[in-house]
Short mmCIF file of C-alpha atoms (C1' of nucleotides) in Angstrom, two decimals:
data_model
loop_
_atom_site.label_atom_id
_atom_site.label_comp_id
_atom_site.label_asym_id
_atom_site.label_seq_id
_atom_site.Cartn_x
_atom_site.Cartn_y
_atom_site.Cartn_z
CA UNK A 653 92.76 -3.14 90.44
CA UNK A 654 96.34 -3.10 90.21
CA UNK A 655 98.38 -0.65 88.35
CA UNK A 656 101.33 -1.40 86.45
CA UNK A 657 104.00 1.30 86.78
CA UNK A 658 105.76 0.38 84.56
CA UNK A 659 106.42 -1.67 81.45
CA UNK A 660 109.97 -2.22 80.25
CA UNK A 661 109.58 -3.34 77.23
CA UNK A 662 108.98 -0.66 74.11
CA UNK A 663 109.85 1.93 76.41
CA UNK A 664 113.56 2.35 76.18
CA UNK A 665 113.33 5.61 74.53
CA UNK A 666 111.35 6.68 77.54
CA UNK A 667 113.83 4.87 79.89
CA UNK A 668 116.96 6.82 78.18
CA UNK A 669 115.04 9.71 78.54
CA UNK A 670 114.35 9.44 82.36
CA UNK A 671 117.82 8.80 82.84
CA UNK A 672 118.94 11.59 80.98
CA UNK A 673 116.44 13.86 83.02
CA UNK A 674 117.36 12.35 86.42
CA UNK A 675 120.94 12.41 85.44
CA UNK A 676 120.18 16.29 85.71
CA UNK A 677 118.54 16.12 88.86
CA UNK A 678 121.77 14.57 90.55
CA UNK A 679 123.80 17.64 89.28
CA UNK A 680 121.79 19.47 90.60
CA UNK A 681 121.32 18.09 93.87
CA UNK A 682 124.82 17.89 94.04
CA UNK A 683 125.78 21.42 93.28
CA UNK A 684 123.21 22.28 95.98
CA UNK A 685 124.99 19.81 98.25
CA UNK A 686 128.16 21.60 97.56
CA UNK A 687 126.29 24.99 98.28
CA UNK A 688 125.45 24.28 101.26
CA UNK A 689 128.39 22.36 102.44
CA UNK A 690 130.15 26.35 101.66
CA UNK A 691 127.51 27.80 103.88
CA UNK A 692 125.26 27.49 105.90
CA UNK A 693 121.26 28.51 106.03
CA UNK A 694 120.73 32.16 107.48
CA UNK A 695 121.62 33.76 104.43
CA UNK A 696 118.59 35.26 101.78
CA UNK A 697 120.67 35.09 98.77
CA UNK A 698 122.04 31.85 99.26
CA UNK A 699 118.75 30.59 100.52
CA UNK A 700 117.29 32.03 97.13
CA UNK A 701 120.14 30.68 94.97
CA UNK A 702 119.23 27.05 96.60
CA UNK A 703 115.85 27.15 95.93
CA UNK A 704 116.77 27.71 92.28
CA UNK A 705 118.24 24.42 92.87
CA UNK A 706 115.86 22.40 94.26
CA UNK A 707 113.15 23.79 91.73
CA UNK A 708 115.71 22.40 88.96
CA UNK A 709 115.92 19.23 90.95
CA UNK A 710 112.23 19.18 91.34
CA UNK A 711 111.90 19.90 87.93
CA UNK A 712 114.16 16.34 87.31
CA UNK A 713 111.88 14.16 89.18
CA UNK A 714 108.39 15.89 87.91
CA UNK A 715 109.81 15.08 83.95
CA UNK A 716 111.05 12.09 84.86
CA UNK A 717 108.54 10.45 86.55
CA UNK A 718 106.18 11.74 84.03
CA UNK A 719 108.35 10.14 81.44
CA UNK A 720 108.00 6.93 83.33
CA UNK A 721 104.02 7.13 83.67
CA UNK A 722 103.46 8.11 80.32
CA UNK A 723 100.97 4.79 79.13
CA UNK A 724 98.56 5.60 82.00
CA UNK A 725 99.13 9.52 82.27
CA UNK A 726 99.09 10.34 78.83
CA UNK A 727 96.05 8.13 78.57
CA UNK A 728 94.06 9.81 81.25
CA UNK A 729 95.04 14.03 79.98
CA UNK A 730 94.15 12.60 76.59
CA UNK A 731 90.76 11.37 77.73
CA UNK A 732 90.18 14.79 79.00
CA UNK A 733 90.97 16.71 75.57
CA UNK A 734 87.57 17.29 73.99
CA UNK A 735 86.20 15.08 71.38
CA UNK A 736 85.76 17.89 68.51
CA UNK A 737 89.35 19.90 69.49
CA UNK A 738 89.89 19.39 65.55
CA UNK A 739 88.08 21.52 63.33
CA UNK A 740 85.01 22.08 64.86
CA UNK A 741 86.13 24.26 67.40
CA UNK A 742 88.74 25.78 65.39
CA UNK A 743 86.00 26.81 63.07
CA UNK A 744 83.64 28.16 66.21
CA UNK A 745 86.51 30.43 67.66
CA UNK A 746 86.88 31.75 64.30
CA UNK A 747 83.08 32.65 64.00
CA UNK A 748 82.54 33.61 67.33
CA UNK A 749 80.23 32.26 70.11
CA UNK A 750 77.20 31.10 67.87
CA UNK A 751 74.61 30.14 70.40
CA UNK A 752 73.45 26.78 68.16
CA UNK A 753 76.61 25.69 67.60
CA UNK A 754 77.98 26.19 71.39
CA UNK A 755 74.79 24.27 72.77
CA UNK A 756 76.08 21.29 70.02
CA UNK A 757 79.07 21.20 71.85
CA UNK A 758 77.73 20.88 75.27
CA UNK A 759 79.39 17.72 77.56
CA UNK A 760 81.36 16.62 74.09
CA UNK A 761 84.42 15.16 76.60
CA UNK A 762 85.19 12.02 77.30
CA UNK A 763 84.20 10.33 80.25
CA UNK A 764 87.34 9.98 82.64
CA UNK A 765 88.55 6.49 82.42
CA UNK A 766 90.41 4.34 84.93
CA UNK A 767 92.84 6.96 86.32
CA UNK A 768 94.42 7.36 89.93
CA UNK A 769 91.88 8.41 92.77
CA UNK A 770 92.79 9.53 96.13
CA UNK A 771 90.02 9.29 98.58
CA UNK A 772 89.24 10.99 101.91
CA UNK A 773 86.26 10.63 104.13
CA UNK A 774 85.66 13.44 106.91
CA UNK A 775 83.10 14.00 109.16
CA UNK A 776 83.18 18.02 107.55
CA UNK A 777 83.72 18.40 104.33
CA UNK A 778 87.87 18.85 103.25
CA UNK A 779 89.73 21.86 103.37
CA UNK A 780 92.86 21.09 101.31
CA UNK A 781 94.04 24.34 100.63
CA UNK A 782 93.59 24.46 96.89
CA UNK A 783 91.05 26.84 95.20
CA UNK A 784 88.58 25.06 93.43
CA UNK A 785 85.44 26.07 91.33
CA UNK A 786 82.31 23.97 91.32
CA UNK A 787 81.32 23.26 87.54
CA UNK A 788 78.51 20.39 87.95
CA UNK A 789 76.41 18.39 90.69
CA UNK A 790 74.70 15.27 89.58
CA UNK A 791 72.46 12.84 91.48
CA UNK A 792 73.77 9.58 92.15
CA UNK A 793 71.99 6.35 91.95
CA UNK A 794 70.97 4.69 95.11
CA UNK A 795 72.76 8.00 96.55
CA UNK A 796 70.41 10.31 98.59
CA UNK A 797 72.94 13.70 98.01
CA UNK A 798 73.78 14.31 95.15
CA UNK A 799 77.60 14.43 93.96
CA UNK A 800 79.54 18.45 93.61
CA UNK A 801 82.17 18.48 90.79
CA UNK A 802 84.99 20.51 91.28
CA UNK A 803 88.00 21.52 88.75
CA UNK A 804 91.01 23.93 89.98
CA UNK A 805 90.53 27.07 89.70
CA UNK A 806 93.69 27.50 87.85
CA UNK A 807 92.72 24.96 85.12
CA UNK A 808 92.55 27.84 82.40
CA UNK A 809 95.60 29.89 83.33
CA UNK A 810 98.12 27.40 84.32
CA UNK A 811 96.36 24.12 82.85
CA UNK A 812 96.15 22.32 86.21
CA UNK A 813 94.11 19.16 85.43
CA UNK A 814 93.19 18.70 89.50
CA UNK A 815 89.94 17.72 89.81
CA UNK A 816 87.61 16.78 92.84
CA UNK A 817 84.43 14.88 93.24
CA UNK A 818 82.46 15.45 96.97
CA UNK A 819 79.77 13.53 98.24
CA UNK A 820 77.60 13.41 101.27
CA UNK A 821 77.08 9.97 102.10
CA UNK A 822 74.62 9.07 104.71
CA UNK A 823 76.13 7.53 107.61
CA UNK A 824 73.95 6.16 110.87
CA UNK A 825 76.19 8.39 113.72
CA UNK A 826 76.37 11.59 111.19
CA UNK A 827 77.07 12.28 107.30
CA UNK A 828 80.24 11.46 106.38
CA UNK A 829 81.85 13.81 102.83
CA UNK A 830 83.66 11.16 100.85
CA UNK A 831 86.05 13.66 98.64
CA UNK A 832 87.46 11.50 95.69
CA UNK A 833 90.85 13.44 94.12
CA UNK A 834 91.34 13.09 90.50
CA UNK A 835 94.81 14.50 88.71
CA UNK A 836 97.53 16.06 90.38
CA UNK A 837 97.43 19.81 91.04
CA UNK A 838 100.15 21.57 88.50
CA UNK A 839 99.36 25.23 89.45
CA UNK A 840 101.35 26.96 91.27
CA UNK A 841 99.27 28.27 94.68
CA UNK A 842 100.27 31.59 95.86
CA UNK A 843 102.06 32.49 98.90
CA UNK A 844 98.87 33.73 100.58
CA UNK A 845 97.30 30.24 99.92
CA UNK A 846 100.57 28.77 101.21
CA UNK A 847 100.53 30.65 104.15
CA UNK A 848 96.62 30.68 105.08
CA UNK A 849 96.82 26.67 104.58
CA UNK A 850 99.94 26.39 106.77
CA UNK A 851 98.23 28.55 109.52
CA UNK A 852 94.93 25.87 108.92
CA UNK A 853 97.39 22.59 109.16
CA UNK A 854 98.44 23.91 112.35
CA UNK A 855 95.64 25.16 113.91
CA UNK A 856 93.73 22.02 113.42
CA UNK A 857 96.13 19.79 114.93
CA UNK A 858 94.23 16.75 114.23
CA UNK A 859 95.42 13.79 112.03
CA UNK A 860 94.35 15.02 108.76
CA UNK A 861 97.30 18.08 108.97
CA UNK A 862 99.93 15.06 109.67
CA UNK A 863 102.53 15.52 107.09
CA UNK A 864 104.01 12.95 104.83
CA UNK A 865 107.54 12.88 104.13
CA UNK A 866 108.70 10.77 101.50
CA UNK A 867 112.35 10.36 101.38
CA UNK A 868 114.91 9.82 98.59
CA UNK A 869 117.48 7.13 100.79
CA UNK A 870 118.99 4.21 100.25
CA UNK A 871 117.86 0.91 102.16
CA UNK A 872 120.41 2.04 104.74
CA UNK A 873 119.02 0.33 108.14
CA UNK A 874 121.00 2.54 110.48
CA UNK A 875 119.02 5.93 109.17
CA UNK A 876 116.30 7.39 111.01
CA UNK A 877 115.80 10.82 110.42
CA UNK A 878 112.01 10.91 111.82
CA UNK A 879 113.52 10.63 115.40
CA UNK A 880 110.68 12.52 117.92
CA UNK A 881 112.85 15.80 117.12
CA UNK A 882 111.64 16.25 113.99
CA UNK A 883 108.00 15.11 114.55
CA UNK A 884 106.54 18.70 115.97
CA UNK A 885 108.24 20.92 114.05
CA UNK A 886 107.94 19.87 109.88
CA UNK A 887 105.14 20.56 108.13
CA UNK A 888 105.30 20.56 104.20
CA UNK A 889 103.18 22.36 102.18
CA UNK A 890 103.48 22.62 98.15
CA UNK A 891 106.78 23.85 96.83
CA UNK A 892 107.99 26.31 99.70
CA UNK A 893 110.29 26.41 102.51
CA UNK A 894 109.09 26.60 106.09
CA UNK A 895 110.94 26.78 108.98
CA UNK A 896 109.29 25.72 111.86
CA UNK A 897 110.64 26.48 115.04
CA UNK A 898 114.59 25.46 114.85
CA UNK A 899 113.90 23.09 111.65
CA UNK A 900 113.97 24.17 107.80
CA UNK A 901 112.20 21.97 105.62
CA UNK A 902 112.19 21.92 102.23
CA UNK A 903 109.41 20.66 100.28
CA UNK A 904 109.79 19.13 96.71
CA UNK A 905 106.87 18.52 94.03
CA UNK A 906 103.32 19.77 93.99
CA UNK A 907 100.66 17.90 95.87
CA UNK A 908 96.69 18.38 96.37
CA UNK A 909 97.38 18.10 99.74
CA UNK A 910 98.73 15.62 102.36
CA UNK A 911 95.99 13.69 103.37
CA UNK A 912 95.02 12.39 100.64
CA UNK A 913 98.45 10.27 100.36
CA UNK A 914 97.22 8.83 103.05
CA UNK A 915 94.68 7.06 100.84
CA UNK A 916 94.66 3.46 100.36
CA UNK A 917 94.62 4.60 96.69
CA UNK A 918 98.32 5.32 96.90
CA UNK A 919 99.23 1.99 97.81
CA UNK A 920 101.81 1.10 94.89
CA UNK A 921 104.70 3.32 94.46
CA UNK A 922 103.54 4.51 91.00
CA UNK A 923 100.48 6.14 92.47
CA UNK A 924 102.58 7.39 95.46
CA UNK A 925 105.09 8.70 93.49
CA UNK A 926 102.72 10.15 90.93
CA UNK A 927 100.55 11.74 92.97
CA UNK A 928 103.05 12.74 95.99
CA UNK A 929 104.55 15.16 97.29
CA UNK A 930 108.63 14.57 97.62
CA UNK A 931 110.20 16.45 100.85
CA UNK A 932 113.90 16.25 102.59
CA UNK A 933 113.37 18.23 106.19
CA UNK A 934 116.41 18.47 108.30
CA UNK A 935 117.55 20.43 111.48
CA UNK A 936 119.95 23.51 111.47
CA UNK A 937 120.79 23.16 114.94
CA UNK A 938 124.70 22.79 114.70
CA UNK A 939 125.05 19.02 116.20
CA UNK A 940 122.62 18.28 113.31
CA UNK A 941 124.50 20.17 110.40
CA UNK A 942 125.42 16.80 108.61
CA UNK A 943 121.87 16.03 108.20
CA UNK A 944 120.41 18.18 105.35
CA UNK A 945 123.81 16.65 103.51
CA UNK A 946 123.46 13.24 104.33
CA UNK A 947 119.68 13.35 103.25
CA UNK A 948 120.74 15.11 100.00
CA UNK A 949 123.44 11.97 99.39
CA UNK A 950 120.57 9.87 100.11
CA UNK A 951 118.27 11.91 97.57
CA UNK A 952 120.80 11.81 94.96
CA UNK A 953 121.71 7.55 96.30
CA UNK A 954 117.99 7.54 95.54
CA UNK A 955 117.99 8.49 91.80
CA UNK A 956 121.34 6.30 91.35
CA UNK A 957 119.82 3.54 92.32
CA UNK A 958 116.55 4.03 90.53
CA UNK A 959 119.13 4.34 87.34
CA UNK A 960 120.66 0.96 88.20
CA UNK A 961 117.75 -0.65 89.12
CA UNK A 962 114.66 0.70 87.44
CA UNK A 963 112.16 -1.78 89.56
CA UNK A 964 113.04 -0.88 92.49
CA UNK A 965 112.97 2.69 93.79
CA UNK A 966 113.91 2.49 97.15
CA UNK A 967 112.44 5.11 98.81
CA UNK A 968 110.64 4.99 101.52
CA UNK A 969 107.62 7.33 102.99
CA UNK A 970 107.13 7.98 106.80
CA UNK A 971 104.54 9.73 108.79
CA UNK A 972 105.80 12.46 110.78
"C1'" DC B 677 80.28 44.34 86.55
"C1'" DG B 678 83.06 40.38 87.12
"C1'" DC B 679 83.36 36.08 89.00
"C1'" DA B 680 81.36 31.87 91.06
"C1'" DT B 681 77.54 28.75 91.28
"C1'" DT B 682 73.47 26.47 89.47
"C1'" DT B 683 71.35 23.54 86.40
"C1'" DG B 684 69.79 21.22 82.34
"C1'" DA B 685 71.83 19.55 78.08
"C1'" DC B 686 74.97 16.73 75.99
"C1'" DC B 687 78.21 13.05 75.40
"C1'" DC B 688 80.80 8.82 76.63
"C1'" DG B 689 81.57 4.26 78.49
"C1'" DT B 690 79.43 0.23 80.01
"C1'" DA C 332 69.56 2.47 77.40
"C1'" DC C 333 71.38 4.22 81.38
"C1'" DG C 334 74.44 6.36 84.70
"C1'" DG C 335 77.89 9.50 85.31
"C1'" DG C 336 81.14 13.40 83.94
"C1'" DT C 337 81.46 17.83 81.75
"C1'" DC C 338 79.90 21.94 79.34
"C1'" DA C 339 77.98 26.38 79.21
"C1'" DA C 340 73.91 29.57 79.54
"C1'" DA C 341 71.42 31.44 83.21
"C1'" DT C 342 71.49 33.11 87.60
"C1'" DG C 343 73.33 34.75 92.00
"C1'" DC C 344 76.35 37.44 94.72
"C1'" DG C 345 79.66 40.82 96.49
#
DNA sequence: CGCATTTGACCCGT
DNA sequence: ACGGGTCAAATGCG
């Protein structure tokens, strides 16, 4: 099934309101443009003042891209709100935990509908780097394992709506965990789960700790940035900086993790874009220095042309 | 003792 | 009615 990302029609508010939003992502970018064009990387408190920055930019995309999604993602976080969150509950919190009346309650969500589902199959089952907490298992028809439920762990203190689904399937050569992605993760990891995942990604070395870089650029032919440079050295993970080597990347949005953009789930851009991360790596080394600029121009080219032409986003994602 | 997991109940969509 | 997703009490574990 397709899914539309958008509708222009009866949406103009939300349109304005994207603009608006992305409008403040450009200043943004470009006053960190302008930063960095006045110095350059090596120095803490203008490497903290940046990241300021590119959390405000960040911030820009995350609204605005929400604001664009809102038919299907408002859909899905409503479908998630329990059915009695009127005066039922309201009425048990006041009363305290009444054993009857909490068992009345039990499984009174609704069902998930249609929303966006990244899928990975491994041979082992996925470590992703998130913290998650098992809260059901169910057997599956015509399944012989059952199915492991997982929500984020943070899902109470930071509302992160991330959920997971594993299964063993039975495969002839070995069993094969089919881990189906649900939400995007809004918590904000720590930098010990940063770290510990980053020291995973490159340890394993396989494909499944191949980073995806999805950059903000125009449809300029004459641009590759993902020359073989660049291709050892970037790895992105969630919201931080890493510098790898001689190379600095930056890393933009929140993401489960990386494989699981490489779903066939994430085919159209909405799901990409809604479920992605959004990175600009460059080089410091000094023949390089134009590059983190010309990749922010691009970034900010990006969101200009997404104002002029809301259809068509023109960005395009590369393996590194 | 606090937190995570287990497990049966409960509810929703089809 | 049934299958699947979620809740929450019971249980396990460090």
């Amino acid at each position: 099934m397709e899914k539309a990302f958008y509708l222009p029609e009866n949406v103009t508010g939300d349109q304005m309101r994207a603009r608006e939003v992305l409008s403040d992502g450009r200043e943004f970018a470009d006053q960190l443009r302008v930063m960095l064009s006045s110095q350059r990387f090596g120095d803490v408190d203008h490497t903290l003042s940046a990241g300021d920055l590119v959390s405000k930019i960040l911030d820009s995309f995350e609204k605005s891209l929400l604001i664009l999604q809102l038919p299907s993602s408002l859909a899905d976080e409503v479908s998630q709100v329990p059915v009695n969150s009127g005066g039922l509950k309201s009425e048990e919190l006041d009363s305290g935990p009444s054993p009857k009346m909490v068992k009345d309650r039990r499984g009174c969500f609704r069902r998930r509908r249609t929303s966006e589902a990244d899928t990975k199959v491994s041979s082992t089952p996925v470590e992703d780097g998130h913290a998650w907490r098992k809260y059901g298992q169910k057997s599956i028809l015509n399944a012989k394992h059952p199915r492991h439920y997982y929500r984020c762990t943070h899902k109470f203190e930071q509302g992160c709506l991330a959920t997971k689904q594993v299964q063993k399937t039975e495969e002839d050569p070995s069993p094969m965990y089919r881990t189906t992605y649900y939400g995007r993760h809004t918590c904000k990891p720590n930098y010990t789960d940063h770290n510990q995942f980053y020291l995973d990604s490159m340890d394993q070395r396989d494909s499944s700790s191949k980073s995806i870089l999805l950059n903000f650029r125009q449809n300029t032919p004459n641009f590759s940035p993902l020359n073989d440079t660049y291709k050892d050295h970037s790895t992105s993970i969630g919201n931080y900086n890493f510098v790898t080597s001689d190379h600095i990347l930056t890393t933009f949005g929140s993401s489960s993790t990386k494989t699981e953009l490489l779903s066939p789930a994430g085919s159209d851009h909405g799901d990409v874009i809604s479920s992605g991360m959004y990175s600009c790596s460059t080089s410091t080394t000094p023949d390089q220095t134009t590059s983190f600029d010309d990749q922010l121009d691009m970034m900010v080219a990006g969101v200009v042309n997404f104002e002029d032409d809301g259809d068509d986003l023109a960005m395009d994602s590369f393996l590194l």
